[in-house]
């Protein structure tokens, strides 16, 4: 079931690829500080490079890993001769973790005092950090078939609502919203570079995907968008400042997240009202609660249609708390 959903999400995001991504190339954008954004591996990837080595946030889809790692090598060469040491995962979906196994094998972990937590097999490759629910979704109880190969699983998980590490002279925080896109999301904040990676909580390409089967919820997603807004601070005239790398789509700043948060909140409120009036899912769909936003985010075809979004919001709001 989880594997089927994984394939579903891979296909979904493949269907929303931009023309740059369809060219099968990885495009690099220097964001600010030590952070680069890699576009073209389906899910966006963040890379931090400085004298201590390389850290990646997510690894993209498995089909693109060779190109991703070649690009990371190229970027790192003039800056450091140290390897890839850390991989942070924003959530478990295969368009964000598909390259974990190969990337981990390409790296080396450090076991200094600067790492919060315990790294079990330090010498075997880069360490993979994620919320414990990522591990739960990628692995399986003893005796049953795991949906992903163990080489790509997190080596170091956290529970509770945050985790921190320090690398390349920079404090890095992972914030865990309980139930947003999935139940294992992490928002990654590079404090010195002033860059946030949101994972699929925030995407510029479509309505938010609420993976109900894997613990997502509409109210938790809105809370998570508000958490991103707590972290981001705009520069003068409300532009720039903290830069935001979405799970999919273009580089953003706080103003973009505000607009998206407002849109999601308005649609949630409309559907909530309709539920209060006793409307069925079919009646809600027919009432088109998203109509004014459809030109920007809507889709009648593909793997995450407007109808599917409305249905997910409806079911999430109707679910027994
Ligand atoms: Zn996702």
mmCIF file of N, CA and C in Angstrom, residues 82-155:
data_model
loop_
_atom_site.group_PDB
_atom_site.id
_atom_site.type_symbol
_atom_site.label_atom_id
_atom_site.label_comp_id
_atom_site.label_asym_id
_atom_site.label_seq_id
_atom_site.Cartn_x
_atom_site.Cartn_y
_atom_site.Cartn_z
ATOM 1 N N UNK A 82 36.238 17.719 1.231
ATOM 2 C CA UNK A 82 35.554 16.813 2.157
ATOM 3 C C UNK A 82 34.286 16.260 1.495
ATOM 4 N N UNK A 83 33.876 15.050 1.911
ATOM 5 C CA UNK A 83 32.739 14.392 1.238
ATOM 6 C C UNK A 83 31.363 14.850 1.736
ATOM 7 N N UNK A 84 30.359 14.220 1.155
ATOM 8 C CA UNK A 84 28.976 14.368 1.618
ATOM 9 C C UNK A 84 28.865 13.693 2.979
ATOM 10 N N UNK A 85 28.484 14.462 4.001
ATOM 11 C CA UNK A 85 28.461 13.903 5.355
ATOM 12 C C UNK A 85 27.048 13.709 5.899
ATOM 13 N N UNK A 86 26.148 14.580 5.485
ATOM 14 C CA UNK A 86 24.785 14.491 6.044
ATOM 15 C C UNK A 86 23.723 14.592 4.961
ATOM 16 N N UNK A 87 22.676 13.805 5.144
ATOM 17 C CA UNK A 87 21.467 13.914 4.327
ATOM 18 C C UNK A 87 20.307 14.141 5.305
ATOM 19 N N UNK A 88 19.538 15.191 5.095
ATOM 20 C CA UNK A 88 18.327 15.405 5.902
ATOM 21 C C UNK A 88 17.128 15.155 4.991
ATOM 22 N N UNK A 89 16.140 14.427 5.470
ATOM 23 C CA UNK A 89 14.943 14.162 4.669
ATOM 24 C C UNK A 89 13.754 14.952 5.215
ATOM 25 N N UNK A 90 13.047 15.648 4.304
ATOM 26 C CA UNK A 90 11.862 16.409 4.722
ATOM 27 C C UNK A 90 10.658 15.507 4.942
ATOM 28 N N UNK A 91 10.609 14.343 4.282
ATOM 29 C CA UNK A 91 9.574 13.337 4.474
ATOM 30 C C UNK A 91 9.946 12.116 3.648
ATOM 31 N N UNK A 92 9.103 11.072 3.675
ATOM 32 C CA UNK A 92 9.538 9.785 3.114
ATOM 33 C C UNK A 92 9.256 9.592 1.624
ATOM 34 N N UNK A 93 8.420 10.419 1.005
ATOM 35 C CA UNK A 93 8.013 10.150 -0.385
ATOM 36 C C UNK A 93 9.234 9.951 -1.295
ATOM 37 N N UNK A 94 9.119 9.006 -2.242
ATOM 38 C CA UNK A 94 10.294 8.610 -3.026
ATOM 39 C C UNK A 94 10.822 9.692 -3.972
ATOM 40 N N UNK A 95 10.032 10.724 -4.248
ATOM 41 C CA UNK A 95 10.593 11.809 -5.062
ATOM 42 C C UNK A 95 11.510 12.704 -4.213
ATOM 43 N N UNK A 96 11.567 12.439 -2.898
ATOM 44 C CA UNK A 96 12.468 13.194 -2.018
ATOM 45 C C UNK A 96 13.533 12.320 -1.365
ATOM 46 N N UNK A 97 13.323 10.991 -1.354
ATOM 47 C CA UNK A 97 14.278 10.091 -0.702
ATOM 48 C C UNK A 97 14.841 9.035 -1.648
ATOM 49 N N UNK A 98 14.429 9.091 -2.930
ATOM 50 C CA UNK A 98 14.813 8.041 -3.883
ATOM 51 C C UNK A 98 16.314 7.914 -4.079
ATOM 52 N N UNK A 99 17.048 9.003 -3.850
ATOM 53 C CA UNK A 99 18.501 8.952 -4.028
ATOM 54 C C UNK A 99 19.266 8.661 -2.751
ATOM 55 N N UNK A 100 18.547 8.422 -1.638
ATOM 56 C CA UNK A 100 19.209 8.240 -0.335
ATOM 57 C C UNK A 100 20.314 7.190 -0.359
ATOM 58 N N UNK A 101 19.987 6.025 -0.893
ATOM 59 C CA UNK A 101 20.916 4.907 -0.786
ATOM 60 C C UNK A 101 22.244 5.214 -1.490
ATOM 61 N N UNK A 102 22.150 5.700 -2.728
ATOM 62 C CA UNK A 102 23.369 6.007 -3.488
ATOM 63 C C UNK A 102 24.126 7.180 -2.881
ATOM 64 N N UNK A 103 23.383 8.184 -2.442
ATOM 65 C CA UNK A 103 24.033 9.367 -1.872
ATOM 66 C C UNK A 103 24.740 8.996 -0.573
ATOM 67 N N UNK A 104 24.094 8.179 0.227
ATOM 68 C CA UNK A 104 24.696 7.745 1.489
ATOM 69 C C UNK A 104 25.997 7.002 1.221
ATOM 70 N N UNK A 105 25.958 6.117 0.223
ATOM 71 C CA UNK A 105 27.154 5.342 -0.111
ATOM 72 C C UNK A 105 28.284 6.240 -0.598
ATOM 73 N N UNK A 106 27.935 7.378 -1.167
ATOM 74 C CA UNK A 106 28.946 8.294 -1.697
ATOM 75 C C UNK A 106 29.579 9.139 -0.604
ATOM 76 N N UNK A 107 29.020 9.134 0.574
ATOM 77 C CA UNK A 107 29.496 10.029 1.627
ATOM 78 C C UNK A 107 30.155 9.315 2.789
ATOM 79 N N UNK A 108 30.596 10.088 3.751
ATOM 80 C CA UNK A 108 31.192 9.567 4.970
ATOM 81 C C UNK A 108 30.654 10.367 6.140
ATOM 82 N N UNK A 109 30.335 9.681 7.182
ATOM 83 C CA UNK A 109 29.789 10.373 8.345
ATOM 84 C C UNK A 109 30.906 10.828 9.269
ATOM 85 N N UNK A 110 30.705 11.943 9.925
ATOM 86 C CA UNK A 110 31.622 12.304 11.003
ATOM 87 C C UNK A 110 30.957 11.998 12.329
ATOM 88 N N UNK A 111 31.771 11.642 13.306
ATOM 89 C CA UNK A 111 31.218 11.284 14.614
ATOM 90 C C UNK A 111 31.755 12.221 15.682
ATOM 91 N N UNK A 112 31.836 13.471 15.358
ATOM 92 C CA UNK A 112 32.320 14.457 16.325
ATOM 93 C C UNK A 112 31.261 14.802 17.335
ATOM 94 N N UNK A 113 31.594 15.704 18.224
ATOM 95 C CA UNK A 113 30.641 16.100 19.258
ATOM 96 C C UNK A 113 29.600 17.071 18.735
ATOM 97 N N UNK A 114 29.664 17.378 17.456
ATOM 98 C CA UNK A 114 28.770 18.392 16.909
ATOM 99 C C UNK A 114 27.471 17.800 16.390
ATOM 100 N N UNK A 115 27.294 16.510 16.570
ATOM 101 C CA UNK A 115 26.090 15.872 16.061
ATOM 102 C C UNK A 115 25.191 15.497 17.225
ATOM 103 N N UNK A 116 23.983 15.984 17.197
ATOM 104 C CA UNK A 116 23.030 15.616 18.233
ATOM 105 C C UNK A 116 22.510 14.222 17.938
ATOM 106 N N UNK A 117 22.598 13.340 18.889
ATOM 107 C CA UNK A 117 22.077 11.995 18.663
ATOM 108 C C UNK A 117 23.193 10.994 18.458
ATOM 109 N N UNK A 118 22.795 9.775 18.200
ATOM 110 C CA UNK A 118 23.742 8.675 18.130
ATOM 111 C C UNK A 118 23.789 8.097 16.739
ATOM 112 N N UNK A 119 24.934 8.104 16.112
ATOM 113 C CA UNK A 119 25.028 7.515 14.793
ATOM 114 C C UNK A 119 25.564 6.100 14.936
ATOM 115 N N UNK A 120 24.773 5.156 14.488
ATOM 116 C CA UNK A 120 25.091 3.751 14.742
ATOM 117 C C UNK A 120 26.286 3.254 13.942
ATOM 118 N N UNK A 121 26.225 3.404 12.649
ATOM 119 C CA UNK A 121 27.266 2.816 11.803
ATOM 120 C C UNK A 121 28.012 3.927 11.078
ATOM 121 N N UNK A 122 28.763 4.658 11.868
ATOM 122 C CA UNK A 122 29.324 5.917 11.414
ATOM 123 C C UNK A 122 30.235 5.786 10.197
ATOM 124 N N UNK A 123 30.957 4.694 10.078
ATOM 125 C CA UNK A 123 31.971 4.620 9.033
ATOM 126 C C UNK A 123 31.381 4.261 7.674
ATOM 127 N N UNK A 124 30.102 3.972 7.614
ATOM 128 C CA UNK A 124 29.564 3.359 6.403
ATOM 129 C C UNK A 124 29.023 4.306 5.350
ATOM 130 N N UNK A 125 29.019 5.571 5.618
ATOM 131 C CA UNK A 125 28.510 6.499 4.616
ATOM 132 C C UNK A 125 27.954 7.726 5.282
ATOM 133 N N UNK A 126 27.313 8.569 4.476
ATOM 134 C CA UNK A 126 26.718 9.777 5.037
ATOM 135 C C UNK A 126 25.601 9.395 6.006
ATOM 136 N N UNK A 127 25.397 10.202 7.034
ATOM 137 C CA UNK A 127 24.299 9.982 7.970
ATOM 138 C C UNK A 127 23.013 10.546 7.383
ATOM 139 N N UNK A 128 21.909 9.836 7.589
ATOM 140 C CA UNK A 128 20.607 10.310 7.105
ATOM 141 C C UNK A 128 19.737 10.665 8.307
ATOM 142 N N UNK A 129 19.374 11.938 8.424
ATOM 143 C CA UNK A 129 18.556 12.436 9.527
ATOM 144 C C UNK A 129 17.115 12.627 9.061
ATOM 145 N N UNK A 130 16.166 12.175 9.862
ATOM 146 C CA UNK A 130 14.752 12.414 9.559
ATOM 147 C C UNK A 130 13.920 12.202 10.817
ATOM 148 N N UNK A 131 12.675 12.630 10.753
ATOM 149 C CA UNK A 131 11.756 12.333 11.837
ATOM 150 C C UNK A 131 11.502 10.833 11.891
ATOM 151 N N UNK A 132 11.210 10.315 13.081
ATOM 152 C CA UNK A 132 11.077 8.860 13.236
ATOM 153 C C UNK A 132 9.954 8.268 12.369
ATOM 154 N N UNK A 133 8.934 9.067 12.044
ATOM 155 C CA UNK A 133 7.866 8.524 11.202
ATOM 156 C C UNK A 133 8.325 8.287 9.762
ATOM 157 N N UNK A 134 9.409 8.931 9.332
ATOM 158 C CA UNK A 134 9.988 8.637 8.015
ATOM 159 C C UNK A 134 10.504 7.201 8.024
ATOM 160 N N UNK A 135 11.189 6.851 9.100
ATOM 161 C CA UNK A 135 11.697 5.487 9.255
ATOM 162 C C UNK A 135 10.539 4.496 9.244
ATOM 163 N N UNK A 136 9.476 4.829 9.965
ATOM 164 C CA UNK A 136 8.318 3.947 10.055
ATOM 165 C C UNK A 136 7.726 3.700 8.664
ATOM 166 N N UNK A 137 7.656 4.754 7.839
ATOM 167 C CA UNK A 137 7.056 4.626 6.512
ATOM 168 C C UNK A 137 7.957 3.920 5.517
ATOM 169 N N UNK A 138 9.278 4.021 5.699
ATOM 170 C CA UNK A 138 10.205 3.415 4.731
ATOM 171 C C UNK A 138 10.528 1.963 5.073
ATOM 172 N N UNK A 139 10.418 1.617 6.343
ATOM 173 C CA UNK A 139 10.754 0.260 6.768
ATOM 174 C C UNK A 139 9.474 -0.523 7.017
ATOM 175 N N UNK A 140 9.578 -1.650 7.671
ATOM 176 C CA UNK A 140 8.397 -2.454 7.982
ATOM 177 C C UNK A 140 8.704 -3.278 9.217
ATOM 178 N N UNK A 141 7.651 -3.691 9.955
ATOM 179 C CA UNK A 141 7.905 -4.537 11.126
ATOM 180 C C UNK A 141 8.634 -5.814 10.717
ATOM 181 N N UNK A 142 9.423 -6.369 11.632
ATOM 182 C CA UNK A 142 10.166 -7.595 11.378
ATOM 183 C C UNK A 142 9.238 -8.660 10.798
ATOM 184 N N UNK A 143 9.700 -9.325 9.753
ATOM 185 C CA UNK A 143 8.909 -10.405 9.177
ATOM 186 C C UNK A 143 8.097 -9.978 7.978
ATOM 187 N N UNK A 144 7.918 -8.672 7.772
ATOM 188 C CA UNK A 144 7.187 -8.271 6.568
ATOM 189 C C UNK A 144 8.106 -7.484 5.637
ATOM 190 N N UNK A 145 7.720 -7.454 4.390
ATOM 191 C CA UNK A 145 8.513 -6.841 3.329
ATOM 192 C C UNK A 145 8.535 -5.311 3.484
ATOM 193 N N UNK A 146 9.729 -4.726 3.575
ATOM 194 C CA UNK A 146 9.832 -3.273 3.679
ATOM 195 C C UNK A 146 9.593 -2.630 2.316
ATOM 196 N N UNK A 147 8.933 -1.472 2.288
ATOM 197 C CA UNK A 147 8.645 -0.826 1.007
ATOM 198 C C UNK A 147 9.868 -0.212 0.332
ATOM 199 N N UNK A 148 10.958 0.018 1.066
ATOM 200 C CA UNK A 148 12.164 0.592 0.458
ATOM 201 C C UNK A 148 13.390 -0.157 0.966
ATOM 202 N N UNK A 149 14.482 -0.184 0.186
ATOM 203 C CA UNK A 149 15.698 -0.885 0.630
ATOM 204 C C UNK A 149 16.317 -0.206 1.848
ATOM 205 N N UNK A 150 16.862 -1.016 2.760
ATOM 206 C CA UNK A 150 17.334 -0.501 4.048
ATOM 207 C C UNK A 150 18.480 0.497 3.888
ATOM 208 N N UNK A 151 19.228 0.409 2.802
ATOM 209 C CA UNK A 151 20.343 1.325 2.600
ATOM 210 C C UNK A 151 19.931 2.783 2.484
ATOM 211 N N UNK A 152 18.652 3.020 2.224
ATOM 212 C CA UNK A 152 18.179 4.395 2.102
ATOM 213 C C UNK A 152 17.447 4.904 3.323
ATOM 214 N N UNK A 153 17.357 4.076 4.356
ATOM 215 C CA UNK A 153 16.617 4.466 5.554
ATOM 216 C C UNK A 153 17.407 5.482 6.388
ATOM 217 N N UNK A 154 16.701 6.256 7.192
ATOM 218 C CA UNK A 154 17.405 7.161 8.108
ATOM 219 C C UNK A 154 18.348 6.383 9.026
ATOM 220 N N UNK A 155 19.516 6.960 9.297
ATOM 221 C CA UNK A 155 20.433 6.357 10.263
ATOM 222 C C UNK A 155 20.238 6.993 11.629
#
